[in-house]
Amino acid sequence: MAIYSEEMATFIWRNGETIPWEEATIHVNSVGHASVAGIFEGIKAYWNETDEQLYVFRLQDHMKRFLNSIRMVRYGFVYSMDKLCESVLELSRANEYRRDVYIRPYIFQKGIVRELLQAVPGKETELIIDSWPFTSYRDPDQAIDVCVSSWTRIADNVLPARLKCFSNYHNGRLAAMEANVNGYDWPILLDGQGKVTEGPGACLAIVRDGKVVTPSITSSILESVTRDTVGRIVTEVLDIPFEERVIDRTELYICDELFFIGTGWEIMPVASVDRLPVGDGKAGPIGRAIRKAYGEIVRGIDTRYSQWRTPVWL
Ligand SMILES: Cc1ncc(COP(=O)(O)O)c(C=O)c1O
């Protein structure tokens, strides 16, 4: 049952002006990002100069997560996995990308804002694929200073971290702002039990006694594609033990290395937690090795794992 009348207003107020309701349009980007129910993905494609090829990294895996998020919010959805992946390639060709690119598919419920709260399952949606060039270079010595946030990570029965929707990011934004005003680069969020989860936009791993350890996928984290890639690199390329388990806050203070892992951040070492240096306070050897291997795999310099790279150019 609709709780609002179906009638529309004739005028709307916008930026100091009363204008006809129909004229209050904004760019589709803004709608998606502003929408409570917006679901999105973050994908990167890497240019390989030697192959003269742009490789989209783990495209199917990102689209699988996108479809899972869409399923959780019960959107009516008409595109297949193949169509989604092909659309990313078509867009990249249309933009004539011959450099590193960030790709942002997002979807939101069509219609007016007040309908969002009615949350009718199967409602028509709008799907956007946006993209923009970026440069994937970070100083290998770069390492950031982080804090443990006073904000608690959203729980699965509150606002699931597994669901990649824009609304979830307010939790991380609050934590990031707090970190920022207190002079840290980024925060780490704990769950309701005080156990380590992730950062506002990346998962994390620690190194203890030569073993790489990361919170499990049921630890109020996004099911990160990079986390999976790092697990494979650690065990298969570097031949280092890898463990998924609950991590205590105090392990952050005594671990040998700590790094964030995610599509956006790639592999980002942490120099200190709550002003306690991690190891010797610099990017550690295992994090460096993972970062190097990751950089070579995503770009196809290391030709293994070709199933993870979808070429854009035919
Ligand atoms: C909250 C959060 N956790 C983890 C990740 C890392 O996920 P992925 O490796 O799939 O990029 C992201 C990346 O967007 C994120 O926003």
mmCIF file of C-alpha atoms and ligand atoms in Angstrom:
data_model
loop_
_atom_site.group_PDB
_atom_site.id
_atom_site.type_symbol
_atom_site.label_atom_id
_atom_site.label_comp_id
_atom_site.label_asym_id
_atom_site.label_seq_id
_atom_site.Cartn_x
_atom_site.Cartn_y
_atom_site.Cartn_z
ATOM 1 C CA MET A 1 0.000 0.000 0.000
ATOM 2 C CA ALA A 2 1.392 3.384 -0.997
ATOM 3 C CA ILE A 3 1.828 5.641 2.001
ATOM 4 C CA TYR A 4 2.243 8.799 -0.069
ATOM 5 C CA SER A 5 -0.177 10.382 -2.502
ATOM 6 C CA GLU A 6 0.673 9.842 -6.162
ATOM 7 C CA GLU A 7 0.373 13.552 -6.935
ATOM 8 C CA MET A 8 3.418 15.542 -7.918
ATOM 9 C CA ALA A 9 4.191 19.135 -6.993
ATOM 10 C CA THR A 10 4.341 21.683 -9.813
ATOM 11 C CA PHE A 11 7.452 23.444 -8.532
ATOM 12 C CA ILE A 12 10.547 22.517 -6.644
ATOM 13 C CA TRP A 13 13.172 24.674 -4.900
ATOM 14 C CA ARG A 14 16.698 24.343 -6.168
ATOM 15 C CA ASN A 15 19.780 26.368 -5.280
ATOM 16 C CA GLY A 16 17.770 29.461 -4.325
ATOM 17 C CA GLU A 17 15.237 29.230 -7.126
ATOM 18 C CA THR A 18 11.726 27.884 -7.412
ATOM 19 C CA ILE A 19 11.689 26.079 -10.741
ATOM 20 C CA PRO A 20 9.268 23.774 -12.580
ATOM 21 C CA TRP A 21 9.465 20.282 -11.087
ATOM 22 C CA GLU A 22 10.361 18.693 -14.458
ATOM 23 C CA GLU A 23 13.306 21.028 -14.932
ATOM 24 C CA ALA A 24 15.058 19.978 -11.753
ATOM 25 C CA THR A 25 17.378 17.537 -13.487
ATOM 26 C CA ILE A 26 20.945 16.734 -12.569
ATOM 27 C CA HIS A 27 23.643 14.640 -14.148
ATOM 28 C CA VAL A 28 23.018 10.939 -13.843
ATOM 29 C CA ASN A 29 26.271 10.578 -11.878
ATOM 30 C CA SER A 30 24.924 12.708 -9.089
ATOM 31 C CA VAL A 31 21.687 10.752 -8.870
ATOM 32 C CA GLY A 32 23.507 7.482 -8.471
ATOM 33 C CA HIS A 33 25.867 8.647 -5.822
ATOM 34 C CA ALA A 34 23.203 10.503 -3.889
ATOM 35 C CA SER A 35 20.757 7.643 -3.880
ATOM 36 C CA VAL A 36 20.138 5.723 -0.663
ATOM 37 C CA ALA A 37 19.696 2.541 -2.657
ATOM 38 C CA GLY A 38 22.620 2.951 -5.068
ATOM 39 C CA ILE A 39 24.700 -0.207 -5.553
ATOM 40 C CA PHE A 40 28.093 -0.016 -7.196
ATOM 41 C CA GLU A 41 31.351 -1.692 -8.134
ATOM 42 C CA GLY A 42 34.905 -0.424 -8.389
ATOM 43 C CA ILE A 43 37.008 -2.061 -11.096
ATOM 44 C CA LYS A 44 40.388 -1.199 -12.562
ATOM 45 C CA ALA A 45 41.857 -1.775 -15.984
ATOM 46 C CA TYR A 46 45.614 -1.611 -16.498
ATOM 47 C CA TRP A 47 47.487 -0.646 -19.638
ATOM 48 C CA ASN A 48 50.328 -2.900 -20.782
ATOM 49 C CA GLU A 49 52.677 -0.910 -22.986
ATOM 50 C CA THR A 50 54.443 -3.947 -24.463
ATOM 51 C CA ASP A 51 51.234 -5.802 -25.365
ATOM 52 C CA GLU A 52 49.539 -2.517 -26.344
ATOM 53 C CA GLN A 53 46.602 -3.893 -24.452
ATOM 54 C CA LEU A 54 44.281 -2.678 -21.715
ATOM 55 C CA TYR A 55 43.427 -5.461 -19.272
ATOM 56 C CA VAL A 56 40.347 -5.239 -17.062
ATOM 57 C CA PHE A 57 41.266 -6.958 -13.820
ATOM 58 C CA ARG A 58 38.923 -9.656 -12.516
ATOM 59 C CA LEU A 59 35.963 -8.232 -14.395
ATOM 60 C CA GLN A 60 33.726 -11.287 -13.939
ATOM 61 C CA ASP A 61 34.473 -11.436 -10.207
ATOM 62 C CA HIS A 62 33.507 -7.796 -9.750
ATOM 63 C CA MET A 63 30.340 -8.283 -11.775
ATOM 64 C CA LYS A 64 29.486 -11.372 -9.727
ATOM 65 C CA ARG A 65 29.688 -9.270 -6.572
ATOM 66 C CA PHE A 66 27.643 -6.540 -8.285
ATOM 67 C CA LEU A 67 24.929 -9.087 -9.138
ATOM 68 C CA ASN A 68 25.031 -10.440 -5.580
ATOM 69 C CA SER A 69 24.503 -6.938 -4.171
ATOM 70 C CA ILE A 70 21.634 -6.375 -6.621
ATOM 71 C CA ARG A 71 20.075 -9.658 -5.510
ATOM 72 C CA MET A 72 20.297 -8.659 -1.842
ATOM 73 C CA VAL A 73 18.336 -5.457 -2.469
ATOM 74 C CA ARG A 74 15.825 -7.292 -4.692
ATOM 75 C CA TYR A 75 16.069 -5.082 -7.727
ATOM 76 C CA GLY A 76 14.368 -6.129 -10.932
ATOM 77 C CA PHE A 77 17.380 -6.677 -13.142
ATOM 78 C CA VAL A 78 17.528 -7.551 -16.786
ATOM 79 C CA TYR A 79 21.207 -7.740 -17.701
ATOM 80 C CA SER A 80 23.222 -10.931 -17.790
ATOM 81 C CA MET A 81 26.784 -11.256 -16.528
ATOM 82 C CA ASP A 82 27.964 -11.459 -20.159
ATOM 83 C CA LYS A 83 26.120 -8.287 -21.112
ATOM 84 C CA LEU A 84 27.575 -6.407 -18.130
ATOM 85 C CA CYS A 85 31.125 -7.478 -18.947
ATOM 86 C CA GLU A 86 30.722 -6.759 -22.657
ATOM 87 C CA SER A 87 29.316 -3.298 -21.841
ATOM 88 C CA VAL A 88 32.454 -2.441 -19.843
ATOM 89 C CA LEU A 89 34.600 -3.418 -22.808
ATOM 90 C CA GLU A 90 32.432 -1.475 -25.275
ATOM 91 C CA LEU A 91 32.610 1.629 -23.086
ATOM 92 C CA SER A 92 36.376 1.359 -22.740
ATOM 93 C CA ARG A 93 36.734 1.077 -26.508
ATOM 94 C CA ALA A 94 34.376 4.010 -27.052
ATOM 95 C CA ASN A 95 36.533 6.103 -24.701
ATOM 96 C CA GLU A 96 39.610 4.948 -26.622
ATOM 97 C CA TYR A 97 41.403 4.179 -23.391
ATOM 98 C CA ARG A 98 45.049 3.315 -23.788
ATOM 99 C CA ARG A 99 46.030 3.959 -20.176
ATOM 100 C CA ASP A 100 45.004 2.857 -16.677
ATOM 101 C CA VAL A 101 41.294 3.285 -16.047
ATOM 102 C CA TYR A 102 38.934 3.101 -13.094
ATOM 103 C CA ILE A 103 35.499 1.681 -13.958
ATOM 104 C CA ARG A 104 32.433 2.352 -11.854
ATOM 105 C CA PRO A 105 29.202 0.471 -12.669
ATOM 106 C CA TYR A 106 26.286 1.565 -10.521
ATOM 107 C CA ILE A 107 22.610 0.952 -10.343
ATOM 108 C CA PHE A 108 19.766 2.630 -8.539
ATOM 109 C CA GLN A 109 16.022 2.421 -8.386
ATOM 110 C CA LYS A 110 14.269 4.559 -10.941
ATOM 111 C CA GLY A 111 11.700 7.018 -9.749
ATOM 112 C CA ILE A 112 11.336 9.724 -7.211
ATOM 113 C CA VAL A 113 13.154 9.834 -3.905
ATOM 114 C CA ARG A 114 10.143 9.157 -1.679
ATOM 115 C CA GLU A 115 9.630 5.806 -3.417
ATOM 116 C CA LEU A 116 12.985 4.618 -2.124
ATOM 117 C CA LEU A 117 11.618 4.025 1.336
ATOM 118 C CA GLN A 118 8.712 2.046 -0.024
ATOM 119 C CA ALA A 119 11.366 -0.378 -1.328
ATOM 120 C CA VAL A 120 9.079 -2.276 -3.679
ATOM 121 C CA PRO A 121 10.956 -5.416 -4.797
ATOM 122 C CA GLY A 122 11.546 -5.744 -8.528
ATOM 123 C CA LYS A 123 11.193 -2.023 -9.189
ATOM 124 C CA GLU A 124 12.725 -0.745 -12.410
ATOM 125 C CA THR A 125 16.317 0.361 -12.161
ATOM 126 C CA GLU A 126 18.782 2.562 -13.963
ATOM 127 C CA LEU A 127 22.211 1.130 -14.696
ATOM 128 C CA ILE A 128 25.190 3.368 -15.335
ATOM 129 C CA ILE A 129 28.764 2.478 -16.179
ATOM 130 C CA ASP A 130 31.106 5.362 -15.618
ATOM 131 C CA SER A 131 34.884 5.363 -15.973
ATOM 132 C CA TRP A 132 37.810 7.689 -15.607
ATOM 133 C CA PRO A 133 41.554 7.578 -16.215
ATOM 134 C CA PHE A 134 43.895 7.250 -13.278
ATOM 135 C CA THR A 135 47.593 6.624 -12.827
ATOM 136 C CA SER A 136 48.553 3.594 -10.822
ATOM 137 C CA TYR A 137 51.824 4.611 -9.345
ATOM 138 C CA ARG A 138 52.688 4.771 -5.704
ATOM 139 C CA ASP A 139 56.068 5.325 -4.181
ATOM 140 C CA PRO A 140 57.164 1.828 -3.013
ATOM 141 C CA ASP A 141 58.374 3.416 0.235
ATOM 142 C CA GLN A 142 55.015 5.035 0.984
ATOM 143 C CA ALA A 143 53.341 3.865 4.205
ATOM 144 C CA ILE A 144 50.501 5.521 6.095
ATOM 145 C CA ASP A 145 49.685 6.291 9.724
ATOM 146 C CA VAL A 146 46.401 4.852 10.929
ATOM 147 C CA CYS A 147 44.282 4.740 14.077
ATOM 148 C CA VAL A 148 41.714 2.362 15.472
ATOM 149 C CA SER A 149 38.424 4.168 15.037
ATOM 150 C CA SER A 150 35.967 4.918 17.799
ATOM 151 C CA TRP A 151 33.253 4.136 15.230
ATOM 152 C CA THR A 152 32.061 0.508 15.031
ATOM 153 C CA ARG A 153 31.911 -1.258 11.657
ATOM 154 C CA ILE A 154 28.365 -1.890 10.419
ATOM 155 C CA ALA A 155 27.101 -5.384 11.274
ATOM 156 C CA ASP A 156 25.618 -7.909 8.848
ATOM 157 C CA ASN A 157 22.186 -7.668 10.467
ATOM 158 C CA VAL A 158 22.275 -3.853 10.489
ATOM 159 C CA LEU A 159 23.730 -2.739 7.168
ATOM 160 C CA PRO A 160 25.726 -5.583 5.653
ATOM 161 C CA ALA A 161 29.296 -4.706 4.720
ATOM 162 C CA ARG A 162 28.993 -7.463 2.114
ATOM 163 C CA LEU A 163 26.512 -5.249 0.261
ATOM 164 C CA LYS A 164 28.397 -2.704 -1.834
ATOM 165 C CA CYS A 165 25.942 0.161 -1.617
ATOM 166 C CA PHE A 166 26.731 3.848 -1.286
ATOM 167 C CA SER A 167 24.853 4.106 2.025
ATOM 168 C CA ASN A 168 27.326 1.768 3.690
ATOM 169 C CA TYR A 169 30.103 4.212 3.046
ATOM 170 C CA HIS A 170 28.804 6.680 5.569
ATOM 171 C CA ASN A 171 30.144 4.421 8.296
ATOM 172 C CA GLY A 172 33.613 4.590 6.768
ATOM 173 C CA ARG A 173 33.299 8.315 6.099
ATOM 174 C CA LEU A 174 32.618 9.035 9.758
ATOM 175 C CA ALA A 175 35.642 6.986 10.741
ATOM 176 C CA ALA A 176 37.835 8.577 8.055
ATOM 177 C CA MET A 177 36.821 12.085 9.096
ATOM 178 C CA GLU A 178 37.580 11.328 12.735
ATOM 179 C CA ALA A 179 40.985 9.911 11.738
ATOM 180 C CA ASN A 180 41.623 12.942 9.602
ATOM 181 C CA VAL A 181 40.871 15.542 12.248
ATOM 182 C CA ASN A 182 43.044 13.623 14.712
ATOM 183 C CA GLY A 183 46.012 13.724 12.330
ATOM 184 C CA TYR A 184 45.953 10.160 10.958
ATOM 185 C CA ASP A 185 45.787 9.143 7.313
ATOM 186 C CA TRP A 186 43.082 6.494 7.730
ATOM 187 C CA PRO A 187 41.172 4.438 10.295
ATOM 188 C CA ILE A 188 40.730 0.735 10.973
ATOM 189 C CA LEU A 189 37.249 -0.201 12.161
ATOM 190 C CA LEU A 190 36.458 -2.847 14.779
ATOM 191 C CA ASP A 191 33.204 -4.811 14.899
ATOM 192 C CA GLY A 192 30.727 -4.892 17.805
ATOM 193 C CA GLN A 193 32.898 -7.488 19.579
ATOM 194 C CA GLY A 194 36.015 -5.345 19.238
ATOM 195 C CA LYS A 195 37.534 -7.519 16.505
ATOM 196 C CA VAL A 196 39.341 -6.103 13.482
ATOM 197 C CA THR A 197 37.295 -5.665 10.300
ATOM 198 C CA GLU A 198 38.675 -3.366 7.557
ATOM 199 C CA GLY A 199 39.251 0.218 6.488
ATOM 200 C CA PRO A 200 36.590 2.500 4.976
ATOM 201 C CA GLY A 201 37.433 1.375 1.425
ATOM 202 C CA ALA A 202 39.851 -1.535 1.656
ATOM 203 C CA CYS A 203 40.409 -4.811 3.495
ATOM 204 C CA LEU A 204 43.572 -5.410 5.467
ATOM 205 C CA ALA A 205 46.092 -8.085 6.337
ATOM 206 C CA ILE A 206 48.784 -8.360 8.985
ATOM 207 C CA VAL A 207 52.005 -10.327 9.043
ATOM 208 C CA ARG A 208 52.852 -12.233 12.203
ATOM 209 C CA ASP A 209 55.867 -14.505 12.441
ATOM 210 C CA GLY A 210 56.106 -14.891 8.677
ATOM 211 C CA LYS A 211 52.411 -15.653 8.189
ATOM 212 C CA VAL A 212 49.959 -13.360 6.390
ATOM 213 C CA VAL A 213 46.677 -13.149 8.319
ATOM 214 C CA THR A 214 43.413 -11.483 7.263
ATOM 215 C CA PRO A 215 39.909 -11.364 8.791
ATOM 216 C CA SER A 216 37.508 -13.944 7.322
ATOM 217 C CA ILE A 217 34.674 -12.961 4.958
ATOM 218 C CA THR A 218 32.213 -13.207 7.859
ATOM 219 C CA SER A 219 33.994 -10.437 9.778
ATOM 220 C CA SER A 220 31.807 -7.508 8.625
ATOM 221 C CA ILE A 221 33.986 -6.816 5.607
ATOM 222 C CA LEU A 222 33.300 -6.397 1.929
ATOM 223 C CA GLU A 223 34.085 -9.646 0.115
ATOM 224 C CA SER A 224 37.095 -8.071 -1.497
ATOM 225 C CA VAL A 225 38.385 -9.268 -4.851
ATOM 226 C CA THR A 226 41.872 -7.978 -4.008
ATOM 227 C CA ARG A 227 41.864 -9.873 -0.738
ATOM 228 C CA ASP A 228 41.284 -13.051 -2.736
ATOM 229 C CA THR A 229 44.026 -12.067 -5.213
ATOM 230 C CA VAL A 230 46.443 -11.382 -2.361
ATOM 231 C CA GLY A 231 45.651 -14.787 -0.806
ATOM 232 C CA ARG A 232 46.546 -16.447 -4.113
ATOM 233 C CA ILE A 233 49.736 -14.378 -4.526
ATOM 234 C CA VAL A 234 50.850 -15.097 -0.968
ATOM 235 C CA THR A 235 50.365 -18.858 -1.226
ATOM 236 C CA GLU A 236 51.052 -19.534 -4.910
ATOM 237 C CA VAL A 237 53.607 -16.894 -5.952
ATOM 238 C CA LEU A 238 55.430 -16.096 -2.717
ATOM 239 C CA ASP A 239 54.937 -19.468 -1.010
ATOM 240 C CA ILE A 240 54.123 -17.859 2.329
ATOM 241 C CA PRO A 241 51.470 -19.225 4.760
ATOM 242 C CA PHE A 242 48.122 -17.415 4.586
ATOM 243 C CA GLU A 243 45.425 -17.578 7.250
ATOM 244 C CA GLU A 244 41.875 -16.202 7.489
ATOM 245 C CA ARG A 245 40.796 -15.776 11.090
ATOM 246 C CA VAL A 246 39.546 -13.346 13.713
ATOM 247 C CA ILE A 247 42.134 -10.631 14.445
ATOM 248 C CA ASP A 248 42.292 -8.894 17.821
ATOM 249 C CA ARG A 249 42.867 -5.156 18.113
ATOM 250 C CA THR A 250 46.081 -5.720 20.053
ATOM 251 C CA GLU A 251 47.517 -7.807 17.211
ATOM 252 C CA LEU A 252 47.615 -4.565 15.236
ATOM 253 C CA TYR A 253 50.048 -3.228 17.846
ATOM 254 C CA ILE A 254 52.442 -6.184 17.772
ATOM 255 C CA CYS A 255 52.329 -7.407 14.166
ATOM 256 C CA ASP A 256 55.429 -7.247 11.957
ATOM 257 C CA GLU A 257 53.612 -5.723 8.965
ATOM 258 C CA LEU A 258 50.189 -4.370 8.176
ATOM 259 C CA PHE A 259 48.740 -3.325 4.830
ATOM 260 C CA PHE A 260 45.439 -2.363 3.264
ATOM 261 C CA ILE A 261 44.336 -4.293 0.208
ATOM 262 C CA GLY A 262 41.729 -3.195 -2.322
ATOM 263 C CA THR A 263 41.159 -2.260 -5.944
ATOM 264 C CA GLY A 264 41.530 1.434 -5.195
ATOM 265 C CA TRP A 265 44.386 1.271 -2.692
ATOM 266 C CA GLU A 266 46.027 -1.756 -4.288
ATOM 267 C CA ILE A 267 48.565 -2.745 -1.584
ATOM 268 C CA MET A 268 49.103 0.105 0.890
ATOM 269 C CA PRO A 269 51.529 -0.489 3.786
ATOM 270 C CA VAL A 270 50.836 0.971 7.218
ATOM 271 C CA ALA A 271 53.677 2.690 9.119
ATOM 272 C CA SER A 272 51.963 3.025 12.510
ATOM 273 C CA VAL A 273 48.768 2.211 14.389
ATOM 274 C CA ASP A 274 47.704 4.611 17.131
ATOM 275 C CA ARG A 275 51.245 6.057 16.929
ATOM 276 C CA LEU A 276 52.873 2.672 17.621
ATOM 277 C CA PRO A 277 55.223 1.855 14.725
ATOM 278 C CA VAL A 278 54.399 -1.301 12.764
ATOM 279 C CA GLY A 279 57.676 -3.266 12.592
ATOM 280 C CA ASP A 280 60.348 -0.674 11.960
ATOM 281 C CA GLY A 281 57.748 1.880 10.870
ATOM 282 C CA LYS A 282 58.386 1.425 7.149
ATOM 283 C CA ALA A 283 56.862 -0.587 4.307
ATOM 284 C CA GLY A 284 57.830 -4.192 5.199
ATOM 285 C CA PRO A 285 59.358 -6.875 2.931
ATOM 286 C CA ILE A 286 56.276 -9.089 2.571
ATOM 287 C CA GLY A 287 53.970 -6.155 1.789
ATOM 288 C CA ARG A 288 56.499 -4.917 -0.767
ATOM 289 C CA ALA A 289 56.731 -8.360 -2.375
ATOM 290 C CA ILE A 290 52.934 -8.634 -2.584
ATOM 291 C CA ARG A 291 52.652 -5.138 -4.024
ATOM 292 C CA LYS A 292 55.243 -5.909 -6.704
ATOM 293 C CA ALA A 293 53.657 -9.239 -7.644
ATOM 294 C CA TYR A 294 50.196 -7.637 -7.713
ATOM 295 C CA GLY A 295 51.376 -4.805 -9.967
ATOM 296 C CA GLU A 296 52.874 -7.278 -12.418
ATOM 297 C CA ILE A 297 49.853 -9.587 -12.477
ATOM 298 C CA VAL A 298 47.184 -6.889 -12.964
ATOM 299 C CA ARG A 299 49.141 -5.442 -15.892
ATOM 300 C CA GLY A 300 49.982 -8.808 -17.460
ATOM 301 C CA ILE A 301 53.737 -8.302 -17.044
ATOM 302 C CA ASP A 302 53.558 -11.575 -15.138
ATOM 303 C CA THR A 303 51.627 -13.624 -17.702
ATOM 304 C CA ARG A 304 50.243 -16.089 -15.178
ATOM 305 C CA TYR A 305 46.595 -15.794 -14.083
ATOM 306 C CA SER A 306 45.486 -14.765 -17.596
ATOM 307 C CA GLN A 307 41.925 -15.751 -16.602
ATOM 308 C CA TRP A 308 41.869 -12.624 -14.392
ATOM 309 C CA ARG A 309 42.644 -10.225 -17.248
ATOM 310 C CA THR A 310 40.021 -9.375 -19.856
ATOM 311 C CA PRO A 311 41.562 -7.599 -22.855
ATOM 312 C CA VAL A 312 39.716 -4.526 -24.084
ATOM 313 C CA TRP A 313 41.300 -4.251 -27.505
ATOM 314 C CA LEU A 314 40.549 -6.943 -30.077
HETATM 315 C C1 LIG B 1 34.684 -1.161 2.289
HETATM 316 C C2 LIG B 1 35.584 -1.833 1.325
HETATM 317 N N1 LIG B 1 36.233 -2.919 1.724
HETATM 318 C C3 LIG B 1 37.061 -3.567 0.897
HETATM 319 C C4 LIG B 1 37.276 -3.139 -0.393
HETATM 320 C C5 LIG B 1 38.178 -3.887 -1.300
HETATM 321 O O1 LIG B 1 37.422 -4.600 -2.249
HETATM 322 P P1 LIG B 1 38.051 -4.941 -3.645
HETATM 323 O O2 LIG B 1 39.326 -5.627 -3.371
HETATM 324 O O3 LIG B 1 37.080 -5.876 -4.291
HETATM 325 O O4 LIG B 1 38.232 -3.681 -4.378
HETATM 326 C C6 LIG B 1 36.617 -2.004 -0.850
HETATM 327 C C7 LIG B 1 36.843 -1.543 -2.216
HETATM 328 O O5 LIG B 1 36.104 -0.844 -2.803
HETATM 329 C C8 LIG B 1 35.745 -1.335 0.026
HETATM 330 O O6 LIG B 1 35.089 -0.241 -0.367
#
